[in-house]
XYZ file of C-alpha atoms in Angstrom:
348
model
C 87.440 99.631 124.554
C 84.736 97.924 122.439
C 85.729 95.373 120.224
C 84.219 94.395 116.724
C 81.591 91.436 116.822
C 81.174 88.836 113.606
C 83.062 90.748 111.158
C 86.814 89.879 109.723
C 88.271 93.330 108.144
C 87.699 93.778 104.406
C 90.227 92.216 102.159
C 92.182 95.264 100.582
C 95.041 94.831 97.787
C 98.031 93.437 98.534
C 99.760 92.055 96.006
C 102.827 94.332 94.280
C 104.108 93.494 90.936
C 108.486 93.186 91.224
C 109.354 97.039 89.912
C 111.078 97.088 87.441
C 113.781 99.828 86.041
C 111.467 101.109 83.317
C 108.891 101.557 86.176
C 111.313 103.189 88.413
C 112.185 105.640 85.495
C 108.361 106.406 84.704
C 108.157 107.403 88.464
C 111.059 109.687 88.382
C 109.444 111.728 85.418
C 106.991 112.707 88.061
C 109.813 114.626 89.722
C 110.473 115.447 93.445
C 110.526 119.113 94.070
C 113.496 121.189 95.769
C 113.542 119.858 99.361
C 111.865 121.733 101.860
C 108.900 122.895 100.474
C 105.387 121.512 100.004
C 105.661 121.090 96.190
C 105.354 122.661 92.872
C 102.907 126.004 93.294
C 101.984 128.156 90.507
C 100.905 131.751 90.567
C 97.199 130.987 91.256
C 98.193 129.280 94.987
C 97.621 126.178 93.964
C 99.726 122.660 93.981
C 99.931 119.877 91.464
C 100.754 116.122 92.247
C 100.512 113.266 90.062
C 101.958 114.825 86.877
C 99.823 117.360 86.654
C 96.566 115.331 87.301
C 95.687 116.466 90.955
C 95.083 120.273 91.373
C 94.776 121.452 95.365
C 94.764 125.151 97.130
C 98.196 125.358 98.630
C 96.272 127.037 101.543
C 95.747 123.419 102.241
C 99.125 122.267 102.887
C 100.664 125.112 104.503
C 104.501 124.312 105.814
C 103.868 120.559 105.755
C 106.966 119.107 103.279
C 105.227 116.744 100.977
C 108.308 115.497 100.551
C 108.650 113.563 103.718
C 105.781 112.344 105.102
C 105.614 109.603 107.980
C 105.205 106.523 106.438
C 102.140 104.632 108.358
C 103.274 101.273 107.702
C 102.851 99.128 111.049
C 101.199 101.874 113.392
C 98.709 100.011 114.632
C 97.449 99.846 118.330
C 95.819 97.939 120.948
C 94.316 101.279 122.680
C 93.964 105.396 121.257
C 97.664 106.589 120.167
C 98.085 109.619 118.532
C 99.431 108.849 114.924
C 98.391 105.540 115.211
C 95.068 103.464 114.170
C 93.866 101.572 117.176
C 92.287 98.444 115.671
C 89.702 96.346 116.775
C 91.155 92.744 115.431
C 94.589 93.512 113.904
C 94.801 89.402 113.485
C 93.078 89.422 110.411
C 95.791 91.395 108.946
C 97.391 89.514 105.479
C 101.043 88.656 105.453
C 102.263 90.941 103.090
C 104.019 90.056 100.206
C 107.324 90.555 99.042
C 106.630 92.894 96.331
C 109.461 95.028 95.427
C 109.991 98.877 97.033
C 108.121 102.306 95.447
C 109.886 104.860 94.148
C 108.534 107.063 96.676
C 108.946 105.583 99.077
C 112.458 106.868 101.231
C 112.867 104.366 104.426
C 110.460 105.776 107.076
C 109.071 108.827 104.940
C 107.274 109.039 101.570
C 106.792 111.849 98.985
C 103.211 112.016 97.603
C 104.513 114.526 95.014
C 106.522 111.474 93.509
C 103.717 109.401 93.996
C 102.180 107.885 90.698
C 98.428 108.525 90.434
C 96.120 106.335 88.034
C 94.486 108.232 84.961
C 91.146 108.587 83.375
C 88.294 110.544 84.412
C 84.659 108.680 84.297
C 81.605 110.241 85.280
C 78.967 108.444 87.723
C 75.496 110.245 86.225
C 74.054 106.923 87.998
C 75.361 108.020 91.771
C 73.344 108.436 94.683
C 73.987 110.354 98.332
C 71.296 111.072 100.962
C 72.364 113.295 104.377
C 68.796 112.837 106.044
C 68.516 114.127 109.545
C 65.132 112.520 111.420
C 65.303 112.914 115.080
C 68.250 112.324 116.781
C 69.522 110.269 113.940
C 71.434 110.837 110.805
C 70.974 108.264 107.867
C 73.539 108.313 105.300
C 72.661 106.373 102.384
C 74.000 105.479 98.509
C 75.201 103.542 96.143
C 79.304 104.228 96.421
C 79.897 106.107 93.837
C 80.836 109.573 93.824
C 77.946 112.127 93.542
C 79.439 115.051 91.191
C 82.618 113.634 90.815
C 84.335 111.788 88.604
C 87.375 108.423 89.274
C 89.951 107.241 87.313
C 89.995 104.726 84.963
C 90.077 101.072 86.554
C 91.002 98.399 85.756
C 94.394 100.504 85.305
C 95.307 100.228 82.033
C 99.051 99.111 80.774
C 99.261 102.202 78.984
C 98.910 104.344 82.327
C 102.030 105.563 83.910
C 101.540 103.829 87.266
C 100.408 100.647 85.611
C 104.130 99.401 86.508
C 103.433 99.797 89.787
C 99.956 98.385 90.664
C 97.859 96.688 88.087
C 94.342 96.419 89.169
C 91.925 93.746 88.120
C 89.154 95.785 90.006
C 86.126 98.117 88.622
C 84.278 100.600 89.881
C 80.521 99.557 90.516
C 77.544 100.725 92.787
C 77.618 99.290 96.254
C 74.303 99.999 98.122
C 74.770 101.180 101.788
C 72.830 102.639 104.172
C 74.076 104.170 107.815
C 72.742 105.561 111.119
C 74.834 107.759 113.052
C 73.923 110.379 115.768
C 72.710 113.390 114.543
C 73.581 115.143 117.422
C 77.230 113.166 118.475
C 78.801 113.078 121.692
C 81.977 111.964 123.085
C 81.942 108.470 124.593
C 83.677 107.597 128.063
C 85.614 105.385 126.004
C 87.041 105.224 122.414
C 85.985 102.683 120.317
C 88.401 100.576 118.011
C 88.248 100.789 114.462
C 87.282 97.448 112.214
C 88.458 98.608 108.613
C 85.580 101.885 107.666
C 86.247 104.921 108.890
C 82.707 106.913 107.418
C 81.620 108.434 104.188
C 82.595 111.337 102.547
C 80.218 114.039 101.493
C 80.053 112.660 97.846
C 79.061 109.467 99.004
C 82.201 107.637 99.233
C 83.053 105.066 101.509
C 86.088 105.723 104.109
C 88.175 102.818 105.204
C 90.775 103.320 107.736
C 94.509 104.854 106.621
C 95.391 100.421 106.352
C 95.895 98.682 103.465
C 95.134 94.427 104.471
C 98.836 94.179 105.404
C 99.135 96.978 108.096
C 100.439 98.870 105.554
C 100.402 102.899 105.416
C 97.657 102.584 102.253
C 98.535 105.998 100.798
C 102.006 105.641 100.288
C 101.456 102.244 99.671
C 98.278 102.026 96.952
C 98.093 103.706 93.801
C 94.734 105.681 93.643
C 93.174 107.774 91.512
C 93.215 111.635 90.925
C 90.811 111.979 94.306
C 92.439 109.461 96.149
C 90.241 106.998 95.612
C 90.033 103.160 93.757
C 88.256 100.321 93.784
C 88.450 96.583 95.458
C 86.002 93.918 94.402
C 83.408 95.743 96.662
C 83.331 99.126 95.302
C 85.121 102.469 94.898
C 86.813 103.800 98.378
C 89.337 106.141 99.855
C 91.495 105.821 103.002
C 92.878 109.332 102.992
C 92.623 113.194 101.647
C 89.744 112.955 99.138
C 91.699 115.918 96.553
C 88.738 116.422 94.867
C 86.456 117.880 97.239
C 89.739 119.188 99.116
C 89.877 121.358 95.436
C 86.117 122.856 96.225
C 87.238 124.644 99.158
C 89.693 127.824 98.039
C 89.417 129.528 101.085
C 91.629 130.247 103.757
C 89.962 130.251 107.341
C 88.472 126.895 108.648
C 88.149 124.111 106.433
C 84.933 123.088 105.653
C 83.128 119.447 106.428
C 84.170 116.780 104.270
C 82.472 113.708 105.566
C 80.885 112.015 108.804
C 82.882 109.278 110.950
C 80.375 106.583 111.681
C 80.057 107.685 115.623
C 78.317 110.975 113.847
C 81.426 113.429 114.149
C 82.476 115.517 111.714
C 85.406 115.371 109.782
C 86.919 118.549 108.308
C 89.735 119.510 106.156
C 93.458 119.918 107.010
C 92.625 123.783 107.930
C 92.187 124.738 111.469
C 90.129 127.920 113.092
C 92.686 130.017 112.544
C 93.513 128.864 108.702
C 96.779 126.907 110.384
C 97.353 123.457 108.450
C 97.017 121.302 111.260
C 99.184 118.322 111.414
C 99.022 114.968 113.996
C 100.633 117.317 116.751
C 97.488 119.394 117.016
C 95.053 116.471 117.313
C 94.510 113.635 120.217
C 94.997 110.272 120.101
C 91.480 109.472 117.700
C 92.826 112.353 114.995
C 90.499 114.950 116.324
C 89.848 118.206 118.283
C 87.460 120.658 119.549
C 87.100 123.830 118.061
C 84.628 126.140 116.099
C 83.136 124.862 112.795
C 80.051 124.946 110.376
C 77.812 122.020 111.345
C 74.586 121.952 110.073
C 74.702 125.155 109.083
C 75.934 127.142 112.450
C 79.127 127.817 114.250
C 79.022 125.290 117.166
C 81.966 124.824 119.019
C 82.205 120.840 118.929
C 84.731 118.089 118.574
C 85.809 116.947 115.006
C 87.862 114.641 112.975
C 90.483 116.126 110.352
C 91.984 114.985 107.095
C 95.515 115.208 107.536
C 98.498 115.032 105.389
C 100.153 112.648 107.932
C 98.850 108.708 108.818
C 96.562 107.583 110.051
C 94.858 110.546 108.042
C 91.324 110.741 109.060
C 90.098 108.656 112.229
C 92.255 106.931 114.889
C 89.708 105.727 117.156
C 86.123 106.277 117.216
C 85.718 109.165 120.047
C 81.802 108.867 120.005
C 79.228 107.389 121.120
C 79.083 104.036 118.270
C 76.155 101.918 117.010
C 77.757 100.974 114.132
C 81.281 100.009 112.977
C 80.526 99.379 109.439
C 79.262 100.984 106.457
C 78.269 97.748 104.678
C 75.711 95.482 105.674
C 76.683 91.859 104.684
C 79.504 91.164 106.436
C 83.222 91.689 106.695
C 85.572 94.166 107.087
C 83.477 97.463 106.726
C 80.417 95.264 107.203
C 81.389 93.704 103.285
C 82.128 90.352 102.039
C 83.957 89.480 99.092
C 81.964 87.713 96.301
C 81.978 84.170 95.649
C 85.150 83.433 94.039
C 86.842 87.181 93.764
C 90.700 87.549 94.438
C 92.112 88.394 97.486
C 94.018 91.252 96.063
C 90.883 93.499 95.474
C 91.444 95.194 98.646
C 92.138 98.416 100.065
């Protein structure tokens, strides 16, 4: 297994504010649906979370009970597990605080459609994404902001519902980056480890693992915005399903690509060959397969990630063939330091 070289993992968020009973109450508006189904569908086939503010195809969840998923808190390895993130230096892990429960949180499952979600929606006109393909290399490049998308308001504000529940000090700003990956990827001998990034979505979006600093499962654990995404003191990030581009997809065969892992793979929505909602028992121990998909344009039978309702979400292990582990360049976890001075609690 390789290991990761010079870099300490990314500080993420970490600190919880003590809950309080108002807070409690402002999650409960949100509502749980009747047990055992996904959640609240309308006519059109499609499912809203967050009070209304996150819109996906139900196609996309299939029989998967939103209700209960596996909470990812402490699955962390020392080698591939399936439904586990096998991390390259889990000692630079934060103690976590004692910061109160969630209201959505039920012992060893979590309901995302209880789930407060931070407001707003700002447009990036100023975002940036290149997918250039020279050779036998791929060269993602940006500035971290989401190309034709739009985030929440941050800092949260107090007048936002899940204010009570995570206030954060954070904003979203451009964060230059600039990865290689194999154009053309192919499974290693050995999985690689994972030291905090995951890859890059296809609006330009950095992908950290399904951690928060703590070893914590981070979405059950961190309140993001209507796409699943905030920001630390390093830029604007996701760790799991990115909703919004999970919305541009309405149909009902394969799921289409959503983003590259940094060994070059692929990784696809929640929607199998066959349209089946595929869930951690269909995948191997990195949170991948090999099927049939679109990549670059052509069916190719090949292996792939795929963004799952279940932790660790998008990559377990690195199954390729790695030259990088990060998708920053100056150090840290994801290849990012902090600045001078900024709070530890701008994390993940």
């Amino acid at each position: 297994m390789t290991t990761a070289t010079g870099a300490a993992r990314r500080h993420r968020r970490v600190a919880f504010p003590a809950l309080t009973l108002a807070a409690a109450c402002a999650a409960l508006l949100l509502g749980p649906a009747a047990a055992g189904t996904p959640a609240p569908t309308d006519a059109g086939g499609t499912i809203t979370l967050g009070g209304g503010l996150v819109t996906i195809p139900s196609a996309d969840v299939g029989s998967v009970n939103l209700h209960a998923l596996p909470l990812g808190d402490g699955q962390d390895s020392s080698s591939p597990e399936a439904g586990h993130i096998d991390l390259c230096n889990p000692g630079m892990l934060q103690p976590a605080p004692n910061g109160g429960s969630l209201p959505w949180i039920h012992g060893s499952t979590w309901d995302l459609t209880e789930k407060a979600v931070s407001g707003g929606s700002v447009s990036w006109p100023n975002a940036t994404f290149q997918n250039v393909v020279h050779g036998s290399t791929r060269t993602l490049s940006g500035n971290d902001l989401p190309v034709g998308e739009t985030t929440g308001t941050f800092p949260v504000r107090p007048s936002d519902p899940a204010f009570p529940y995570r206030p954060d000090e954070s904003i979203v700003e451009p964060n230059s980056f600039s990865v290689q990956v194999p154009a053309k990827p192919k499974v290693a001998n050995t999985p690689t480890c994972l030291a905090g990034d995951a890859g890059v979505t296809l609006d330009g979006v950095a992908l950290l693992d399904g951690f928060d600093a703590n070893g914590r499962d981070a979405g059950a654990n961190e309140v993001q915005d209507a796409c699943n995404g905030h920001p630390n003191a390093l830029g604007y990030h996701r760790h799991a399903m990115p909703f919004c581009l999970l919305a541009r997809d309405t149909g009902t065969g394969q799921s289409g690509l959503l983003g590259y892992a940094l060994d070059g793979f692929g990784i696809y929505g929640p929607r199998g060959a066959n349209g089946k909602v595929l869930t951690n028992a269909d995948l191997d121990a990195c949170h991948g397969t090999t099927s049939t998909v679109v990549w670059n344009g052509k069916k190719v039978r090949m292996y792939h990630y795929v963004f799952t309702w279940q932790f660790p979400y998008t990559v377990g292990c690195l199954r390729g063939t790695v030259s990088t582990q990060h998708i920053f360049n100056t150090g840290g976890e994801g290849g990012a330091a902090l600045p001078p001075g900024a709070p530890p609690e701008g994390g993940g």
